[in-house]
Tab-separated table of C-alpha atoms (C1' of nucleotides) in Angstrom:
chain	number	residue	atom	x	y	z
V	1	UNK	CA	-14.621	-81.954	-71.222
V	2	UNK	CA	-14.127	-79.181	-68.732
V	3	UNK	CA	-13.315	-81.582	-65.906
V	4	UNK	CA	-10.302	-82.789	-67.861
V	5	UNK	CA	-8.776	-79.369	-67.452
V	6	UNK	CA	-8.710	-79.651	-63.668
V	7	UNK	CA	-5.437	-79.954	-61.811
V	8	UNK	CA	-1.887	-79.173	-62.726
V	9	UNK	CA	0.050	-80.560	-65.597
V	10	UNK	CA	2.382	-79.656	-68.352
V	11	UNK	CA	1.035	-77.658	-71.232
V	12	UNK	CA	-2.296	-77.030	-69.493
V	13	UNK	CA	-2.300	-73.770	-71.321
V	14	UNK	CA	-2.196	-75.532	-74.683
V	15	UNK	CA	-4.955	-77.929	-73.691
V	16	UNK	CA	-7.098	-75.026	-72.558
V	17	UNK	CA	-6.477	-73.178	-75.787
V	18	UNK	CA	-7.543	-76.237	-77.773
V	19	UNK	CA	-10.614	-76.697	-75.637
V	20	UNK	CA	-11.702	-73.108	-75.962
V	21	UNK	CA	-11.131	-72.905	-79.685
V	22	UNK	CA	-13.196	-76.047	-80.286
V	23	UNK	CA	-15.908	-74.594	-78.070
V	24	UNK	CA	-15.931	-71.423	-80.120
V	25	UNK	CA	-16.130	-73.401	-83.316
V	26	UNK	CA	-19.401	-74.884	-82.103
V	27	UNK	CA	-20.814	-71.418	-81.372
V	28	UNK	CA	-22.938	-69.217	-83.511
V	29	UNK	CA	-21.169	-65.895	-84.014
V	30	UNK	CA	-23.519	-64.136	-81.585
V	31	UNK	CA	-22.770	-66.702	-78.900
V	32	UNK	CA	-19.002	-66.251	-78.904
V	33	UNK	CA	-19.129	-63.127	-76.782
V	34	UNK	CA	-21.188	-64.726	-74.043
V	35	UNK	CA	-19.243	-67.966	-73.978
V	36	UNK	CA	-16.100	-65.885	-73.634
V	37	UNK	CA	-17.500	-63.896	-70.748
V	38	UNK	CA	-18.675	-67.110	-69.123
V	39	UNK	CA	-15.171	-68.547	-69.362
V	40	UNK	CA	-13.616	-65.413	-67.948
V	41	UNK	CA	-16.120	-65.234	-65.111
V	42	UNK	CA	-17.019	-61.757	-66.293
V	43	UNK	CA	-20.532	-62.445	-67.477
V	44	UNK	CA	-22.805	-59.759	-66.060
V	45	UNK	CA	-26.477	-60.478	-66.471
V	46	UNK	CA	-27.876	-58.463	-63.611
V	47	UNK	CA	-28.399	-61.787	-61.899
V	48	UNK	CA	-26.742	-63.021	-58.733
V	49	UNK	CA	-27.434	-65.431	-55.903
V	50	UNK	CA	-30.620	-63.951	-54.566
V	51	UNK	CA	-32.165	-63.631	-57.973
V	52	UNK	CA	-31.240	-67.243	-58.652
V	53	UNK	CA	-33.003	-68.282	-55.440
V	54	UNK	CA	-36.099	-66.331	-56.380
V	55	UNK	CA	-36.053	-68.061	-59.734
V	56	UNK	CA	-35.605	-71.481	-58.140
V	57	UNK	CA	-38.479	-70.815	-55.761
V	58	UNK	CA	-40.793	-69.889	-58.589
V	59	UNK	CA	-39.648	-72.641	-60.916
V	60	UNK	CA	-39.816	-75.586	-58.525
V	61	UNK	CA	-42.288	-74.581	-55.806
V	62	UNK	CA	-44.464	-72.131	-57.657
V	63	UNK	CA	-44.207	-69.581	-54.859
V	64	UNK	CA	-41.601	-66.859	-54.458
V	65	UNK	CA	-42.232	-66.892	-50.695
V	66	UNK	CA	-40.365	-70.183	-50.529
V	67	UNK	CA	-37.206	-68.290	-51.277
V	68	UNK	CA	-36.749	-67.938	-47.493
V	69	UNK	CA	-36.485	-71.696	-47.099
V	70	UNK	CA	-34.080	-71.895	-49.998
V	71	UNK	CA	-32.131	-69.074	-48.432
V	72	UNK	CA	-31.812	-70.943	-45.162
V	73	UNK	CA	-30.664	-74.070	-46.962
V	74	UNK	CA	-28.092	-72.039	-48.826
V	75	UNK	CA	-26.848	-70.144	-45.778
V	76	UNK	CA	-26.312	-73.344	-43.875
V	77	UNK	CA	-24.846	-75.405	-46.703
V	78	UNK	CA	-23.085	-72.666	-48.682
V	79	UNK	CA	-23.761	-74.691	-51.798
V	80	UNK	CA	-26.250	-73.104	-54.134
V	81	UNK	CA	-25.752	-75.848	-56.711
V	82	UNK	CA	-26.774	-78.474	-54.161
V	83	UNK	CA	-29.778	-76.384	-53.116
V	84	UNK	CA	-30.857	-76.122	-56.744
V	85	UNK	CA	-30.397	-79.837	-57.321
V	86	UNK	CA	-32.354	-80.700	-54.180
V	87	UNK	CA	-35.291	-78.438	-54.885
V	88	UNK	CA	-35.410	-79.713	-58.442
V	89	UNK	CA	-35.392	-83.380	-57.499
V	90	UNK	CA	-36.996	-83.478	-54.050
V	91	UNK	CA	-38.887	-80.217	-53.808
V	92	UNK	CA	-39.415	-78.315	-50.568
V	93	UNK	CA	-39.273	-81.446	-48.427
V	94	UNK	CA	-35.679	-81.964	-49.434
V	95	UNK	CA	-34.915	-78.319	-48.762
V	96	UNK	CA	-36.326	-78.470	-45.253
V	97	UNK	CA	-33.845	-81.195	-44.346
V	98	UNK	CA	-30.828	-78.891	-44.753
V	99	UNK	CA	-29.204	-78.305	-41.384
V	100	UNK	CA	-25.945	-77.074	-39.973
V	101	UNK	CA	-23.302	-79.733	-40.209
V	102	UNK	CA	-19.886	-79.776	-38.638
V	103	UNK	CA	-17.145	-79.297	-41.255
V	104	UNK	CA	-19.597	-77.770	-43.717
V	105	UNK	CA	-19.084	-74.010	-43.955
V	106	UNK	CA	-21.838	-71.566	-42.958
V	107	UNK	CA	-22.220	-68.309	-44.839
V	108	UNK	CA	-20.941	-65.600	-42.522
V	109	UNK	CA	-23.141	-62.858	-41.102
V	110	UNK	CA	-22.216	-59.437	-42.439
V	111	UNK	CA	-22.560	-55.910	-41.114
V	112	UNK	CA	-23.856	-52.626	-42.446
V	113	UNK	CA	-21.709	-49.534	-42.347
V	114	UNK	CA	-22.556	-46.541	-40.234
V	115	UNK	CA	-20.908	-43.130	-40.379
V	116	UNK	CA	-21.206	-41.803	-36.862
V	117	UNK	CA	-21.903	-42.652	-33.254
V	118	UNK	CA	-25.219	-40.807	-33.567
V	119	UNK	CA	-26.318	-42.892	-36.538
V	120	UNK	CA	-25.321	-46.016	-34.642
V	121	UNK	CA	-27.511	-45.079	-31.638
V	122	UNK	CA	-30.369	-44.337	-33.965
V	123	UNK	CA	-30.180	-47.783	-35.537
V	124	UNK	CA	-29.221	-49.877	-32.526
V	125	UNK	CA	-31.535	-48.504	-29.816
V	126	UNK	CA	-30.992	-48.616	-26.059
V	127	UNK	CA	-28.172	-50.911	-25.227
V	128	UNK	CA	-25.942	-52.958	-27.431
V	129	UNK	CA	-22.540	-54.606	-27.642
V	130	UNK	CA	-19.444	-52.935	-29.045
V	131	UNK	CA	-16.490	-55.078	-30.091
V	132	UNK	CA	-13.072	-54.123	-31.393
V	133	UNK	CA	-12.955	-54.459	-35.172
V	134	UNK	CA	-9.591	-56.144	-35.586
V	135	UNK	CA	-7.741	-55.944	-38.884
V	136	UNK	CA	-6.966	-59.542	-39.739
V	137	UNK	CA	-8.567	-62.488	-41.476
V	138	UNK	CA	-12.014	-63.718	-40.478
V	139	UNK	CA	-11.870	-67.437	-39.724
V	140	UNK	CA	-14.687	-69.940	-39.180
V	141	UNK	CA	-13.401	-72.836	-37.065
V	142	UNK	CA	-15.036	-76.267	-37.060
V	143	UNK	CA	-13.625	-78.436	-34.284
V	144	UNK	CA	-14.201	-81.961	-33.016
V	145	UNK	CA	-11.477	-83.430	-30.854
V	146	UNK	CA	-8.197	-82.846	-32.641
V	147	UNK	CA	-9.843	-82.372	-35.995
V	148	UNK	CA	-9.980	-78.742	-37.023
V	149	UNK	CA	-11.249	-77.295	-40.309
V	150	UNK	CA	-10.908	-73.580	-41.066
V	151	UNK	CA	-12.898	-71.533	-43.548
V	152	UNK	CA	-12.201	-68.029	-44.804
V	153	UNK	CA	-14.880	-65.383	-45.197
V	154	UNK	CA	-15.525	-66.597	-48.724
V	155	UNK	CA	-15.558	-70.190	-47.423
V	156	UNK	CA	-12.225	-71.293	-48.790
V	157	UNK	CA	-10.501	-73.974	-46.760
V	158	UNK	CA	-7.522	-72.306	-45.131
V	159	UNK	CA	-6.031	-74.852	-42.710
V	160	UNK	CA	-2.734	-74.862	-44.588
V	161	UNK	CA	-2.078	-71.216	-43.721
V	162	UNK	CA	-2.604	-71.747	-40.013
V	163	UNK	CA	-0.944	-74.949	-38.760
V	164	UNK	CA	-0.519	-73.225	-35.398
V	165	UNK	CA	-4.292	-72.875	-35.043
V	166	UNK	CA	-4.772	-76.540	-35.900
V	167	UNK	CA	-2.206	-77.578	-33.340
V	168	UNK	CA	-3.019	-75.273	-30.447
V	169	UNK	CA	-6.700	-74.423	-30.474
V	170	UNK	CA	-8.155	-77.881	-29.632
V	171	UNK	CA	-6.550	-77.500	-26.202
V	172	UNK	CA	-8.601	-74.347	-25.625
V	173	UNK	CA	-11.918	-75.984	-26.451
V	174	UNK	CA	-14.195	-77.412	-23.809
V	175	UNK	CA	-16.856	-79.090	-25.917
V	176	UNK	CA	-17.259	-82.277	-27.926
V	177	UNK	CA	-17.699	-80.302	-31.109
V	178	UNK	CA	-18.121	-76.651	-31.965
V	179	UNK	CA	-18.252	-74.073	-34.753
V	180	UNK	CA	-16.673	-70.756	-33.814
V	181	UNK	CA	-15.813	-67.479	-35.468
V	182	UNK	CA	-12.654	-65.541	-34.836
V	183	UNK	CA	-10.314	-62.962	-36.318
V	184	UNK	CA	-6.723	-64.082	-36.872
V	185	UNK	CA	-4.421	-61.095	-36.385
V	186	UNK	CA	-0.672	-60.673	-36.825
V	187	UNK	CA	1.070	-59.576	-33.650
V	188	UNK	CA	4.421	-58.356	-32.478
V	189	UNK	CA	5.672	-61.288	-30.445
V	190	UNK	CA	7.546	-59.167	-27.948
V	191	UNK	CA	4.912	-56.583	-27.183
V	192	UNK	CA	1.734	-58.429	-28.165
V	193	UNK	CA	0.685	-55.398	-30.203
V	194	UNK	CA	-1.378	-55.861	-33.339
V	195	UNK	CA	0.475	-55.557	-36.635
V	196	UNK	CA	-0.844	-54.359	-40.010
V	197	UNK	CA	-2.937	-56.601	-42.209
V	198	UNK	CA	-0.057	-56.704	-44.703
V	199	UNK	CA	1.982	-58.680	-42.174
V	200	UNK	CA	-0.717	-61.298	-41.752
V	201	UNK	CA	-0.891	-61.784	-45.509
V	202	UNK	CA	2.580	-63.342	-45.458
V	203	UNK	CA	0.862	-66.315	-43.841
V	204	UNK	CA	-1.222	-67.064	-46.928
V	205	UNK	CA	1.430	-69.259	-48.408
V	206	UNK	CA	1.738	-72.798	-49.641
V	207	UNK	CA	5.453	-73.160	-49.040
V	208	UNK	CA	7.708	-72.519	-46.043
V	209	UNK	CA	4.709	-72.148	-43.796
V	210	UNK	CA	6.583	-73.514	-40.770
V	211	UNK	CA	9.032	-70.617	-40.934
V	212	UNK	CA	6.209	-68.165	-41.507
V	213	UNK	CA	4.523	-69.291	-38.298
V	214	UNK	CA	7.426	-68.029	-36.229
V	215	UNK	CA	8.170	-65.030	-38.388
V	216	UNK	CA	4.573	-63.830	-38.462
V	217	UNK	CA	2.985	-64.879	-35.186
V	218	UNK	CA	-0.723	-64.387	-34.630
V	219	UNK	CA	-3.444	-64.455	-32.040
V	220	UNK	CA	-6.891	-65.912	-32.609
V	221	UNK	CA	-9.591	-63.575	-31.354
V	222	UNK	CA	-12.939	-65.294	-30.853
V	223	UNK	CA	-16.239	-63.485	-31.125
V	224	UNK	CA	-19.051	-65.953	-31.894
V	225	UNK	CA	-20.291	-69.534	-31.680
V	226	UNK	CA	-22.713	-71.031	-34.232
V	227	UNK	CA	-22.872	-74.651	-33.177
V	228	UNK	CA	-21.964	-76.499	-30.007
V	229	UNK	CA	-22.241	-80.098	-28.767
V	230	UNK	CA	-24.419	-81.131	-31.659
V	231	UNK	CA	-26.757	-78.154	-31.438
V	232	UNK	CA	-27.422	-75.225	-33.721
V	233	UNK	CA	-26.694	-72.000	-31.820
V	234	UNK	CA	-27.614	-69.555	-34.547
V	235	UNK	CA	-31.048	-68.903	-33.085
V	236	UNK	CA	-29.603	-67.897	-29.746
V	237	UNK	CA	-29.323	-64.189	-29.025
V	238	UNK	CA	-25.994	-62.403	-29.349
V	239	UNK	CA	-25.738	-62.235	-25.575
V	240	UNK	CA	-26.317	-65.957	-25.161
V	241	UNK	CA	-23.877	-66.794	-27.922
V	242	UNK	CA	-21.174	-64.597	-26.472
V	243	UNK	CA	-21.607	-66.259	-23.073
V	244	UNK	CA	-21.548	-69.677	-24.661
V	245	UNK	CA	-18.422	-68.828	-26.627
V	246	UNK	CA	-16.651	-67.686	-23.451
V	247	UNK	CA	-17.800	-70.797	-21.631
V	248	UNK	CA	-16.465	-73.243	-24.204
V	249	UNK	CA	-13.259	-71.471	-25.244
V	250	UNK	CA	-10.462	-71.063	-22.726
V	251	UNK	CA	-8.309	-67.963	-23.139
V	252	UNK	CA	-4.515	-67.973	-23.197
V	253	UNK	CA	-1.646	-66.208	-24.976
V	254	UNK	CA	-2.774	-67.498	-28.363
V	255	UNK	CA	-6.564	-67.639	-28.033
V	256	UNK	CA	-8.341	-64.464	-26.964
V	257	UNK	CA	-11.857	-63.119	-26.772
V	258	UNK	CA	-12.423	-60.022	-28.882
V	259	UNK	CA	-12.712	-57.114	-26.416
V	260	UNK	CA	-16.379	-56.280	-25.894
V	261	UNK	CA	-18.294	-53.755	-23.864
V	262	UNK	CA	-21.994	-53.093	-23.432
V	263	UNK	CA	-22.732	-49.488	-24.356
V	264	UNK	CA	-25.770	-47.236	-24.053
V	265	UNK	CA	-24.938	-43.809	-25.443
V	266	UNK	CA	-22.675	-41.851	-27.742
V	267	UNK	CA	-20.264	-41.072	-24.981
V	268	UNK	CA	-19.670	-44.704	-24.150
V	269	UNK	CA	-19.199	-45.600	-27.803
V	270	UNK	CA	-16.685	-42.816	-28.226
V	271	UNK	CA	-14.723	-43.948	-25.193
V	272	UNK	CA	-14.602	-47.525	-26.353
V	273	UNK	CA	-13.742	-46.393	-29.873
V	274	UNK	CA	-10.820	-44.445	-28.431
V	275	UNK	CA	-9.552	-47.546	-26.635
V	276	UNK	CA	-10.013	-49.630	-29.738
V	277	UNK	CA	-8.084	-47.238	-31.967
V	278	UNK	CA	-5.313	-46.982	-29.388
V	279	UNK	CA	-5.081	-50.751	-29.412
V	280	UNK	CA	-4.503	-50.613	-33.156
V	281	UNK	CA	-7.913	-51.753	-34.319
V	282	UNK	CA	-9.921	-50.375	-37.242
V	283	UNK	CA	-12.916	-49.290	-35.225
V	284	UNK	CA	-15.912	-51.019	-33.691
V	285	UNK	CA	-18.460	-53.640	-34.536
V	286	UNK	CA	-21.831	-52.882	-32.942
V	287	UNK	CA	-24.204	-55.774	-32.311
V	288	UNK	CA	-27.769	-55.991	-31.060
V	289	UNK	CA	-27.977	-58.027	-27.886
V	290	UNK	CA	-31.182	-59.955	-28.535
V	291	UNK	CA	-30.720	-60.890	-32.184
V	292	UNK	CA	-29.827	-64.277	-33.660
V	293	UNK	CA	-26.976	-65.013	-36.042
V	294	UNK	CA	-28.260	-64.178	-39.496
V	295	UNK	CA	-26.108	-66.310	-41.743
V	296	UNK	CA	-25.373	-64.856	-45.134
V	297	UNK	CA	-27.107	-61.554	-44.639
V	298	UNK	CA	-25.991	-58.006	-44.269
V	299	UNK	CA	-28.644	-56.658	-41.959
V	300	UNK	CA	-29.115	-54.001	-39.351
V	301	UNK	CA	-28.271	-56.265	-36.452
V	302	UNK	CA	-24.572	-55.768	-36.869
V	303	UNK	CA	-22.996	-52.430	-37.769
V	304	UNK	CA	-19.413	-51.426	-38.388
V	305	UNK	CA	-18.156	-48.052	-37.339
V	306	UNK	CA	-14.755	-46.988	-38.597
V	307	UNK	CA	-12.816	-44.058	-37.240
V	308	UNK	CA	-12.314	-42.502	-40.627
V	309	UNK	CA	-15.988	-41.566	-40.800
V	310	UNK	CA	-16.154	-40.126	-37.307
V	311	UNK	CA	-14.368	-36.839	-37.752
V	312	UNK	CA	-15.785	-35.059	-40.726
V	313	UNK	CA	-12.676	-32.967	-41.202
V	314	UNK	CA	-11.053	-36.387	-41.345
V	315	UNK	CA	-7.648	-36.972	-42.722
V	316	UNK	CA	-8.515	-36.117	-46.272
V	317	UNK	CA	-5.779	-35.717	-48.843
V	318	UNK	CA	-5.602	-33.386	-51.814
V	319	UNK	CA	-3.950	-35.308	-54.609
V	320	UNK	CA	-2.831	-34.559	-58.143
V	321	UNK	CA	-4.508	-36.389	-61.027
V	322	UNK	CA	-1.705	-37.752	-63.193
V	323	UNK	CA	-3.304	-40.549	-65.197
V	324	UNK	CA	-6.540	-42.191	-66.246
V	325	UNK	CA	-7.962	-45.588	-67.145
V	326	UNK	CA	-10.935	-46.115	-69.457
V	327	UNK	CA	-14.038	-47.290	-67.641
V	328	UNK	CA	-15.968	-50.507	-68.239
V	329	UNK	CA	-19.688	-51.291	-68.223
V	330	UNK	CA	-21.713	-48.280	-67.226
V	331	UNK	CA	-18.520	-46.259	-67.093
V	332	UNK	CA	-17.724	-46.858	-70.748
V	333	UNK	CA	-16.797	-43.585	-72.397
V	334	UNK	CA	-15.503	-42.079	-69.156
V	335	UNK	CA	-12.417	-42.577	-67.059
V	336	UNK	CA	-13.316	-45.341	-64.637
V	337	UNK	CA	-10.206	-44.865	-62.539
V	338	UNK	CA	-7.778	-42.022	-61.924
V	339	UNK	CA	-4.132	-42.320	-60.976
V	340	UNK	CA	-3.180	-39.894	-58.208
V	341	UNK	CA	0.042	-38.433	-56.869
V	342	UNK	CA	1.405	-36.441	-53.973
V	343	UNK	CA	3.691	-33.457	-54.440
V	344	UNK	CA	7.363	-34.046	-53.730
V	345	UNK	CA	8.654	-30.622	-52.685
V	346	UNK	CA	12.319	-31.598	-52.768
V	347	UNK	CA	12.260	-32.985	-56.275
V	348	UNK	CA	9.375	-30.876	-57.581
V	349	UNK	CA	7.751	-34.073	-58.865
V	350	UNK	CA	4.471	-35.994	-58.589
V	351	UNK	CA	5.002	-39.550	-57.352
V	352	UNK	CA	1.951	-41.837	-57.590
V	353	UNK	CA	0.274	-42.850	-54.343
V	354	UNK	CA	-2.881	-44.687	-55.447
V	355	UNK	CA	-5.578	-45.166	-58.031
V	356	UNK	CA	-9.084	-44.162	-57.111
V	357	UNK	CA	-12.191	-45.683	-58.649
V	358	UNK	CA	-14.920	-45.238	-56.080
V	359	UNK	CA	-16.801	-42.315	-54.639
V	360	UNK	CA	-17.699	-40.974	-58.096
V	361	UNK	CA	-21.259	-40.266	-59.068
V	362	UNK	CA	-22.193	-40.558	-62.733
V	363	UNK	CA	-22.278	-36.794	-62.762
V	364	UNK	CA	-18.838	-36.260	-61.242
V	365	UNK	CA	-17.447	-38.826	-63.648
V	366	UNK	CA	-18.781	-36.830	-66.593
V	367	UNK	CA	-17.520	-33.609	-65.100
V	368	UNK	CA	-14.044	-35.013	-64.488
V	369	UNK	CA	-13.901	-36.264	-68.066
V	370	UNK	CA	-14.701	-32.782	-69.335
V	371	UNK	CA	-12.029	-31.233	-67.154
V	372	UNK	CA	-9.364	-33.851	-67.767
V	373	UNK	CA	-9.723	-34.525	-71.454
V	374	UNK	CA	-7.980	-31.290	-72.480
V	375	UNK	CA	-5.110	-32.158	-70.155
V	376	UNK	CA	-4.267	-35.439	-71.893
V	377	UNK	CA	-0.628	-35.471	-72.944
V	378	UNK	CA	0.976	-37.553	-75.656
V	379	UNK	CA	4.051	-38.118	-73.557
V	380	UNK	CA	4.115	-38.643	-69.809
V	381	UNK	CA	5.193	-35.412	-68.147
V	382	UNK	CA	8.716	-35.974	-66.714
V	383	UNK	CA	7.593	-34.670	-63.330
V	384	UNK	CA	5.291	-37.697	-63.025
V	385	UNK	CA	6.959	-40.515	-61.109
V	386	UNK	CA	5.201	-43.801	-61.736
V	387	UNK	CA	5.884	-47.197	-63.230
V	388	UNK	CA	2.229	-47.869	-63.847
V	389	UNK	CA	0.765	-48.126	-67.327
V	390	UNK	CA	-2.065	-45.642	-67.461
V	391	UNK	CA	-4.348	-45.567	-70.507
V	392	UNK	CA	-3.765	-41.826	-70.704
V	393	UNK	CA	-1.400	-39.444	-68.959
V	394	UNK	CA	-2.497	-35.970	-67.894
V	395	UNK	CA	-0.532	-32.808	-67.471
V	396	UNK	CA	-0.393	-32.537	-63.669
V	397	UNK	CA	-2.787	-29.636	-63.180
V	398	UNK	CA	-5.855	-30.890	-61.329
V	399	UNK	CA	-6.225	-31.601	-57.604
V	400	UNK	CA	-9.015	-33.736	-56.130
V	401	UNK	CA	-9.855	-34.679	-52.555
V	402	UNK	CA	-9.603	-38.258	-51.361
V	403	UNK	CA	-10.052	-40.043	-48.050
V	404	UNK	CA	-8.569	-43.388	-47.099
V	405	UNK	CA	-8.565	-45.667	-44.108
V	406	UNK	CA	-4.856	-46.252	-43.816
V	407	UNK	CA	-1.446	-45.692	-45.352
V	408	UNK	CA	0.434	-48.819	-46.346
V	409	UNK	CA	3.919	-49.684	-47.549
V	410	UNK	CA	3.770	-50.087	-51.298
V	411	UNK	CA	5.797	-52.101	-53.786
V	412	UNK	CA	4.242	-50.228	-56.716
V	413	UNK	CA	3.630	-46.621	-55.717
V	414	UNK	CA	6.311	-43.971	-55.475
V	415	UNK	CA	5.195	-41.487	-52.825
V	416	UNK	CA	7.881	-41.215	-50.132
V	417	UNK	CA	9.909	-43.803	-52.012
V	418	UNK	CA	12.967	-45.024	-50.107
V	419	UNK	CA	12.184	-42.963	-47.053
V	420	UNK	CA	10.358	-45.500	-44.872
V	421	UNK	CA	11.664	-48.688	-46.420
V	422	UNK	CA	14.161	-49.447	-49.148
V	423	UNK	CA	12.679	-49.786	-52.613
V	424	UNK	CA	9.162	-49.189	-51.384
V	425	UNK	CA	6.827	-46.249	-51.363
V	426	UNK	CA	3.579	-45.423	-49.612
V	427	UNK	CA	0.047	-46.063	-50.816
V	428	UNK	CA	-3.504	-45.509	-49.581
V	429	UNK	CA	-5.768	-48.350	-48.471
V	430	UNK	CA	-9.425	-48.059	-49.556
V	431	UNK	CA	-9.082	-44.702	-51.307
V	432	UNK	CA	-12.339	-42.873	-52.060
V	433	UNK	CA	-13.095	-39.707	-53.962
V	434	UNK	CA	-14.925	-37.318	-51.645
V	435	UNK	CA	-16.694	-35.482	-54.468
V	436	UNK	CA	-14.529	-32.403	-54.073
V	437	UNK	CA	-12.697	-31.235	-57.177
V	438	UNK	CA	-10.207	-28.711	-55.863
V	439	UNK	CA	-10.097	-26.344	-58.824
V	440	UNK	CA	-9.000	-23.719	-56.305
V	441	UNK	CA	-5.789	-25.570	-55.565
V	442	UNK	CA	-2.524	-25.450	-57.442
V	443	UNK	CA	-0.754	-28.781	-57.785
V	444	UNK	CA	2.078	-27.439	-55.658
V	445	UNK	CA	-0.466	-27.054	-52.854
V	446	UNK	CA	-1.458	-30.724	-52.979
V	447	UNK	CA	-0.635	-33.018	-50.068
V	448	UNK	CA	3.110	-33.447	-49.897
V	449	UNK	CA	5.305	-36.449	-49.319
V	450	UNK	CA	6.194	-34.992	-45.944
V	451	UNK	CA	2.567	-34.812	-44.893
V	452	UNK	CA	1.941	-38.379	-45.934
V	453	UNK	CA	5.037	-39.564	-44.094
V	454	UNK	CA	3.809	-37.801	-40.964
V	455	UNK	CA	0.419	-39.456	-41.288
V	456	UNK	CA	2.072	-42.829	-41.801
V	457	UNK	CA	4.236	-42.468	-38.736
V	458	UNK	CA	1.248	-41.391	-36.683
V	459	UNK	CA	-0.504	-44.708	-37.271
V	460	UNK	CA	-0.773	-47.106	-34.382
V	461	UNK	CA	0.312	-50.156	-36.284
V	462	UNK	CA	3.376	-49.859	-38.420
V	463	UNK	CA	5.744	-52.408	-39.871
V	464	UNK	CA	8.640	-53.586	-37.753
V	465	UNK	CA	11.121	-55.283	-40.040
V	466	UNK	CA	14.834	-54.853	-40.584
V	467	UNK	CA	14.554	-53.228	-43.985
V	468	UNK	CA	13.232	-49.996	-42.562
V	469	UNK	CA	15.375	-46.975	-43.138
X	1	DT	C1'	17.060	-70.714	-63.441
X	2	DC	C1'	15.161	-66.227	-63.203
X	3	DT	C1'	11.515	-62.829	-64.011
X	4	DG	C1'	7.366	-60.246	-65.498
X	5	DG	C1'	2.693	-60.626	-66.046
X	6	DC	C1'	-1.313	-62.506	-64.485
X	7	DT	C1'	-4.658	-64.763	-61.144
X	8	DG	C1'	-6.989	-65.621	-56.883
X	9	DC	C1'	-8.057	-64.271	-52.519
X	10	DC	C1'	-7.465	-61.417	-48.352
X	11	DC	C1'	-8.975	-56.830	-46.796
L	1	DA	C1'	-12.817	-53.679	-49.282
L	2	DT	C1'	-16.248	-48.732	-50.685
L	3	DT	C1'	-19.557	-46.572	-53.210
L	4	DC	C1'	-23.347	-45.399	-56.301
L	5	DT	C1'	-27.789	-46.442	-58.783
L	6	DG	C1'	-31.997	-48.714	-60.597
L	7	DC	C1'	-35.796	-50.865	-58.976
Q	1	DG	C1'	-33.283	-51.121	-48.718
Q	2	DC	C1'	-31.689	-54.664	-51.697
Q	3	DA	C1'	-29.043	-56.340	-55.452
Q	4	DG	C1'	-25.801	-55.528	-58.675
Q	5	DA	C1'	-21.803	-53.623	-60.623
Q	6	DA	C1'	-18.309	-50.184	-60.880
Q	7	DT	C1'	-13.795	-49.643	-58.560
Q	8	DG	C1'	-9.117	-49.815	-54.573
Q	9	DG	C1'	-3.887	-52.133	-52.272
Q	10	DG	C1'	-1.229	-56.069	-51.823
Q	11	DC	C1'	0.292	-60.800	-50.839
Q	12	DA	C1'	1.877	-65.621	-52.753
Q	13	DG	C1'	1.796	-68.718	-56.567
Q	14	DC	C1'	1.782	-70.073	-61.327
Q	15	DC	C1'	3.359	-70.166	-65.948
Q	16	DA	C1'	5.502	-68.813	-70.250
Q	17	DG	C1'	9.331	-67.121	-72.097
Q	18	DA	C1'	13.859	-65.081	-71.709
DNA sequence: TCTGGCTGCCC
DNA sequence: ATTCTGC
DNA sequence: GCAGAATGGGCAGCCAGA
């Protein structure tokens, strides 16, 4: 029945409504809730992939230790359903036959976060590789002759967004077949400088992609090879893989190697970090030289180090709490998200700049609820400038501290509205509550529009279009 | 034909 | 994406 | 330390309804 709902068509909505209502009719009352959550993809059972693999291992092989073999099969095939089917019908023997295959996506290796150069040294040891962490889209390229298949980080097929990669990259490859990893980054065509992530996102389009190619040019920045000339390369060390990648990919204006340097101490990391930030990158990726490619796992062999964490005085912002949203799940009964604003000195108003929903402990969440509840107002205070629909509005009285990785142009937030670009404001990317409730601060002492504008203009990568003011 | 709300996927 | 928490 | 579950901005596309 469900398969009939696939694909486009007129009145799909009606068909879906009919389908769902008949499904509900077959349910016992207690089942309706769970069927609904299943349909919405919001079922939370405390169970995810790894737990499923444990369960499969126990159910079909009788030994939880076999989870490692299942894990490998999954990492290499990216298809947990197929892994489950195979272990159920063919047992471990079937599982052991899973291997890397060209044009089948591999689950990407992930990195842990680290907050300082010192912590990085501690975890990485003597000597390791540092690469620029470019702010683009991670792309897994499978290539054989002129045939190119691209996968996103979550293993979506993304060829249609990058016809230029499909056309140009085969010429850079010196191998019969190969699986590579790279970061696609938007660039300024004239200067070659990196542009913000927001610019790259214009490429994720179904229509008018040919125009977008010239309007939003990119470079492809290679950093790894997983498979080459029919052979699995994942067991090779980082060093060997990097050499292999450089051997089989030829650089030019479009295809680059991600800048990399071997480093030994804090000083060298800091220097390279400085270069990387000046080049407009987010920070560094740190990689152990002798470790294999661990598909699908976030381990200690790769670390990411972002600038934001490096200086503890950081560029934190003191923002005014203007609105709240009721929390879900374990946050039920508290505000799960707060709407924040800067202070506009000229207008004496509080224009929204972001929501923040992370960085809270259970305790701080309780505490904030206690503080904010008395400030709830029936009507939105006229000094609040926001088009968002908060669950509750607060009298603008409380200031909290927030850090963020970047300031972006915003179609929805109102801070510095119409000062950088027409009809757009500024917002924070990856905002986090620092834990500091600034009860000592008056709202008029919060971070101002002017300060945020200064921070925005101080960023290495900023937009370059004609609508700027 | 246009638009607001919503979804899915990037980070 | 970041972050916190239970195990 | 892992796994899970809270939560962010913002882009294009889709669809229902104006």
